[in-house]
Amino acid sequence: MQADALEVARTTKGFLDEDEGTRLYELARDHASIGPIVEVGSYCGKSSVYVGSGARTGGGTLVCVDHHRGNEEQQRGELYHDPDVYDDEAGQVDSLRFLRHSIRRAALEHTAILMVTSSAAAARLCPDELGMVFIDGGHTHEAANADYELWSGKVARSGILAIHDLFPNPEEGGQAPIEIYRRAVASGNFDELPTVKTLGVLRRK
Ligand code: MG
């Protein structure tokens, strides 16, 4: 990955390990020619910089889907709340300006399309036959399963479904992401590729 983009990713707020990010970059680069790449849950753009840089190198497009009001763990009083990412006037989380800043710094304004809306509304508008879908949105059982149902069928043959925050040990993290990963495997529609830390990677058959 280009050094300048990597530096942007390193200095962007977020919750993504560099090895995971580098793998996302490679996956996006190698599958961008199949179809658009969708990221569900962009927040301030840390993963968007990795995925978008890969999409750009591969000659494709990244669609960043996020309502930017924060997930359940980012609300006031919750574990991952960041007061910087809060709009006092609106009385709500607002990560959009951070994402836009990251996209500009990484020179991805011609690669990334920002969809500021719910996952469900975005899925209604996005085409089928996606080159890759990266699910890193809400981590409740309900939100993660909804994202799986909305997006997994849109991955083109030979395309990638990547899921963040897999914790085989329940004491290390929430179980919703690994639950949908297992659902995808059980569907018989995907082959498992090696996991990178907490990043699960599946290839559509
Ligand atoms: Mg995550």
Tab-separated table of C-alpha atoms and ligand atoms in Angstrom:
chain	number	residue	atom	x	y	z
A	1	MET	CA	0.000	0.000	0.000
A	2	GLN	CA	1.186	3.524	-0.787
A	3	ALA	CA	3.116	5.087	2.112
A	4	ASP	CA	1.125	8.327	2.107
A	5	ALA	CA	-2.208	6.500	2.322
A	6	LEU	CA	-0.861	4.247	5.060
A	7	GLU	CA	0.126	7.314	7.040
A	8	VAL	CA	-3.415	8.680	6.697
A	9	ALA	CA	-4.853	5.375	7.906
A	10	ARG	CA	-2.496	5.313	10.878
A	11	THR	CA	-3.542	8.792	11.955
A	12	THR	CA	-7.290	8.306	11.519
A	13	LYS	CA	-9.529	7.571	14.486
A	14	GLY	CA	-10.911	4.061	14.517
A	15	PHE	CA	-10.694	0.471	15.558
A	16	LEU	CA	-8.757	-1.459	12.940
A	17	ASP	CA	-5.447	-3.232	13.293
A	18	GLU	CA	-2.844	-2.457	10.630
A	19	ASP	CA	-2.484	-6.110	9.574
A	20	GLU	CA	-6.241	-6.290	9.115
A	21	GLY	CA	-6.192	-3.025	7.181
A	22	THR	CA	-3.401	-4.195	4.920
A	23	ARG	CA	-5.345	-7.370	4.159
A	24	LEU	CA	-8.426	-5.279	3.336
A	25	TYR	CA	-6.299	-3.197	0.986
A	26	GLU	CA	-5.122	-6.336	-0.857
A	27	LEU	CA	-8.614	-7.829	-1.041
A	28	ALA	CA	-10.074	-4.592	-2.397
A	29	ARG	CA	-7.271	-4.226	-4.932
A	30	ASP	CA	-7.715	-7.798	-6.163
A	31	HIS	CA	-11.529	-7.772	-6.409
A	32	ALA	CA	-12.313	-4.222	-7.528
A	33	SER	CA	-12.542	-5.303	-11.146
A	34	ILE	CA	-15.466	-7.642	-10.340
A	35	GLY	CA	-17.752	-4.861	-9.166
A	36	PRO	CA	-18.148	-2.011	-6.666
A	37	ILE	CA	-16.860	-2.508	-3.148
A	38	VAL	CA	-19.141	-1.708	-0.233
A	39	GLU	CA	-18.058	-0.943	3.314
A	40	VAL	CA	-20.837	-1.025	5.912
A	41	GLY	CA	-19.769	1.105	8.873
A	42	SER	CA	-17.151	3.681	7.897
A	43	TYR	CA	-17.095	5.876	11.034
A	44	CYS	CA	-14.112	8.247	10.629
A	45	GLY	CA	-12.650	6.387	7.668
A	46	LYS	CA	-9.764	4.334	9.020
A	47	SER	CA	-10.831	1.198	7.145
A	48	SER	CA	-12.150	3.312	4.253
A	49	VAL	CA	-8.597	4.495	3.578
A	50	TYR	CA	-7.311	0.915	3.333
A	51	VAL	CA	-10.236	-0.389	1.292
A	52	GLY	CA	-10.460	2.735	-0.848
A	53	SER	CA	-6.748	2.708	-1.633
A	54	GLY	CA	-7.114	-0.905	-2.735
A	55	ALA	CA	-10.151	-0.064	-4.858
A	56	ARG	CA	-8.274	2.816	-6.469
A	57	THR	CA	-5.253	0.646	-7.292
A	58	GLY	CA	-7.588	-2.004	-8.720
A	59	GLY	CA	-9.425	0.585	-10.816
A	60	GLY	CA	-12.715	0.312	-8.930
A	61	THR	CA	-15.095	2.166	-6.658
A	62	LEU	CA	-15.712	2.113	-2.917
A	63	VAL	CA	-19.149	2.859	-1.481
A	64	CYS	CA	-18.938	3.938	2.178
A	65	VAL	CA	-22.225	3.225	3.955
A	66	ASP	CA	-22.788	4.874	7.337
A	67	HIS	CA	-25.518	7.015	8.910
A	68	HIS	CA	-22.692	8.612	10.910
A	69	ARG	CA	-24.724	8.728	14.110
A	70	GLY	CA	-22.466	6.146	15.734
A	71	ASN	CA	-23.143	2.547	16.574
A	72	GLU	CA	-24.614	1.418	19.862
A	73	GLU	CA	-21.213	1.397	21.590
A	74	GLN	CA	-20.346	4.948	20.495
A	75	GLN	CA	-23.260	6.771	22.075
A	76	ARG	CA	-22.766	9.095	25.056
A	77	GLY	CA	-21.880	7.165	28.183
A	78	GLU	CA	-20.895	4.027	26.232
A	79	LEU	CA	-17.459	2.409	26.085
A	80	TYR	CA	-16.390	3.725	22.664
A	81	HIS	CA	-17.864	7.208	22.883
A	82	ASP	CA	-15.515	9.943	21.641
A	83	PRO	CA	-16.546	13.495	22.584
A	84	ASP	CA	-14.680	14.856	19.509
A	85	VAL	CA	-17.086	12.938	17.307
A	86	TYR	CA	-20.193	14.537	18.758
A	87	ASP	CA	-22.315	17.361	17.391
A	88	ASP	CA	-23.517	19.328	20.418
A	89	GLU	CA	-26.066	21.262	18.413
A	90	ALA	CA	-27.606	18.108	16.995
A	91	GLY	CA	-27.158	16.263	20.267
A	92	GLN	CA	-25.898	13.293	18.257
A	93	VAL	CA	-22.702	11.610	17.153
A	94	ASP	CA	-21.522	12.954	13.790
A	95	SER	CA	-18.563	11.182	12.204
A	96	LEU	CA	-19.232	12.377	8.645
A	97	ARG	CA	-16.828	15.326	8.665
A	98	PHE	CA	-14.055	13.002	9.900
A	99	LEU	CA	-14.714	10.549	7.091
A	100	ARG	CA	-14.701	13.315	4.497
A	101	HIS	CA	-11.425	14.611	5.905
A	102	SER	CA	-9.846	11.136	5.714
A	103	ILE	CA	-11.071	10.567	2.158
A	104	ARG	CA	-9.606	13.893	1.041
A	105	ARG	CA	-6.289	13.324	2.813
A	106	ALA	CA	-5.946	9.903	1.194
A	107	ALA	CA	-6.789	11.351	-2.244
A	108	LEU	CA	-9.820	9.098	-2.582
A	109	GLU	CA	-12.416	11.693	-3.582
A	110	HIS	CA	-12.626	10.176	-7.075
A	111	THR	CA	-12.802	6.611	-5.745
A	112	ALA	CA	-15.145	6.742	-2.761
A	113	ILE	CA	-18.881	7.434	-2.834
A	114	LEU	CA	-20.277	8.327	0.581
A	115	MET	CA	-23.783	7.073	1.297
A	116	VAL	CA	-24.987	8.807	4.453
A	117	THR	CA	-27.913	6.619	5.315
A	118	SER	CA	-28.899	3.375	6.973
A	119	SER	CA	-27.545	0.049	5.828
A	120	ALA	CA	-31.049	-0.968	4.722
A	121	ALA	CA	-31.614	2.153	2.600
A	122	ALA	CA	-28.181	1.791	1.013
A	123	ALA	CA	-28.772	-1.874	0.216
A	124	ARG	CA	-31.966	-0.970	-1.636
A	125	LEU	CA	-29.986	1.377	-3.898
A	126	CYS	CA	-26.760	-0.572	-4.353
A	127	PRO	CA	-26.505	-2.983	-7.267
A	128	ASP	CA	-26.005	-6.726	-6.960
A	129	GLU	CA	-22.750	-8.263	-8.198
A	130	LEU	CA	-20.438	-6.483	-5.773
A	131	GLY	CA	-16.738	-7.236	-5.856
A	132	MET	CA	-16.495	-7.141	-2.084
A	133	VAL	CA	-18.569	-6.325	0.971
A	134	PHE	CA	-16.907	-5.434	4.274
A	135	ILE	CA	-19.302	-5.609	7.226
A	136	ASP	CA	-18.257	-3.536	10.251
A	137	GLY	CA	-21.474	-1.814	11.248
A	138	GLY	CA	-23.649	-2.238	14.316
A	139	HIS	CA	-22.474	-5.034	16.569
A	140	THR	CA	-25.764	-5.985	18.182
A	141	HIS	CA	-27.186	-9.367	17.271
A	142	GLU	CA	-29.998	-7.603	15.420
A	143	ALA	CA	-27.820	-5.139	13.474
A	144	ALA	CA	-25.184	-7.682	12.451
A	145	ASN	CA	-27.759	-10.217	11.283
A	146	ALA	CA	-29.633	-7.534	9.344
A	147	ASP	CA	-26.402	-6.517	7.600
A	148	TYR	CA	-25.699	-10.143	6.735
A	149	GLU	CA	-29.181	-10.560	5.276
A	150	LEU	CA	-29.045	-7.269	3.367
A	151	TRP	CA	-25.598	-7.619	1.854
A	152	SER	CA	-24.283	-11.197	1.655
A	153	GLY	CA	-26.440	-12.065	-1.356
A	154	LYS	CA	-25.059	-9.072	-3.233
A	155	VAL	CA	-21.516	-10.441	-3.362
A	156	ALA	CA	-20.729	-11.557	-6.905
A	157	ARG	CA	-19.334	-15.016	-7.647
A	158	SER	CA	-15.648	-15.059	-6.711
A	159	GLY	CA	-16.205	-11.844	-4.763
A	160	ILE	CA	-15.349	-11.352	-1.094
A	161	LEU	CA	-17.417	-11.062	2.073
A	162	ALA	CA	-15.234	-9.724	4.894
A	163	ILE	CA	-16.470	-9.383	8.466
A	164	HIS	CA	-14.696	-7.478	11.216
A	165	ASP	CA	-14.456	-8.240	14.945
A	166	LEU	CA	-14.579	-12.021	15.085
A	167	PHE	CA	-13.964	-13.197	18.645
A	168	PRO	CA	-14.069	-16.991	19.028
A	169	ASN	CA	-13.694	-16.481	22.775
A	170	PRO	CA	-16.814	-14.694	24.099
A	171	GLU	CA	-14.766	-13.156	26.895
A	172	GLU	CA	-12.776	-11.164	24.352
A	173	GLY	CA	-15.637	-9.541	22.508
A	174	GLY	CA	-19.229	-9.508	21.318
A	175	GLN	CA	-20.475	-12.543	19.454
A	176	ALA	CA	-22.662	-11.011	16.761
A	177	PRO	CA	-19.942	-10.685	14.083
A	178	ILE	CA	-18.725	-14.267	14.466
A	179	GLU	CA	-22.341	-15.410	14.499
A	180	ILE	CA	-22.921	-13.996	11.023
A	181	TYR	CA	-19.564	-15.332	9.849
A	182	ARG	CA	-20.711	-18.806	10.902
A	183	ARG	CA	-24.058	-18.200	9.213
A	184	ALA	CA	-22.246	-17.406	5.981
A	185	VAL	CA	-20.156	-20.585	6.220
A	186	ALA	CA	-23.249	-22.666	7.035
A	187	SER	CA	-25.080	-21.247	4.011
A	188	GLY	CA	-22.727	-23.227	1.771
A	189	ASN	CA	-22.335	-20.195	-0.494
A	190	PHE	CA	-18.849	-19.209	0.657
A	191	ASP	CA	-15.376	-20.690	1.016
A	192	GLU	CA	-13.318	-19.661	4.033
A	193	LEU	CA	-10.035	-17.854	3.428
A	194	PRO	CA	-7.495	-17.364	6.225
A	195	THR	CA	-8.613	-15.047	9.025
A	196	VAL	CA	-6.311	-12.108	9.857
A	197	LYS	CA	-6.574	-11.425	13.594
A	198	THR	CA	-10.279	-10.547	13.985
A	199	LEU	CA	-10.938	-10.133	10.256
A	200	GLY	CA	-12.916	-12.981	8.712
A	201	VAL	CA	-12.627	-13.443	4.939
A	202	LEU	CA	-14.978	-15.492	2.780
A	203	ARG	CA	-15.086	-16.009	-0.977
A	204	ARG	CA	-18.427	-16.400	-2.723
A	205	LYS	CA	-18.601	-19.700	-4.607
B	1	MG	MG	-14.834	-3.188	13.739
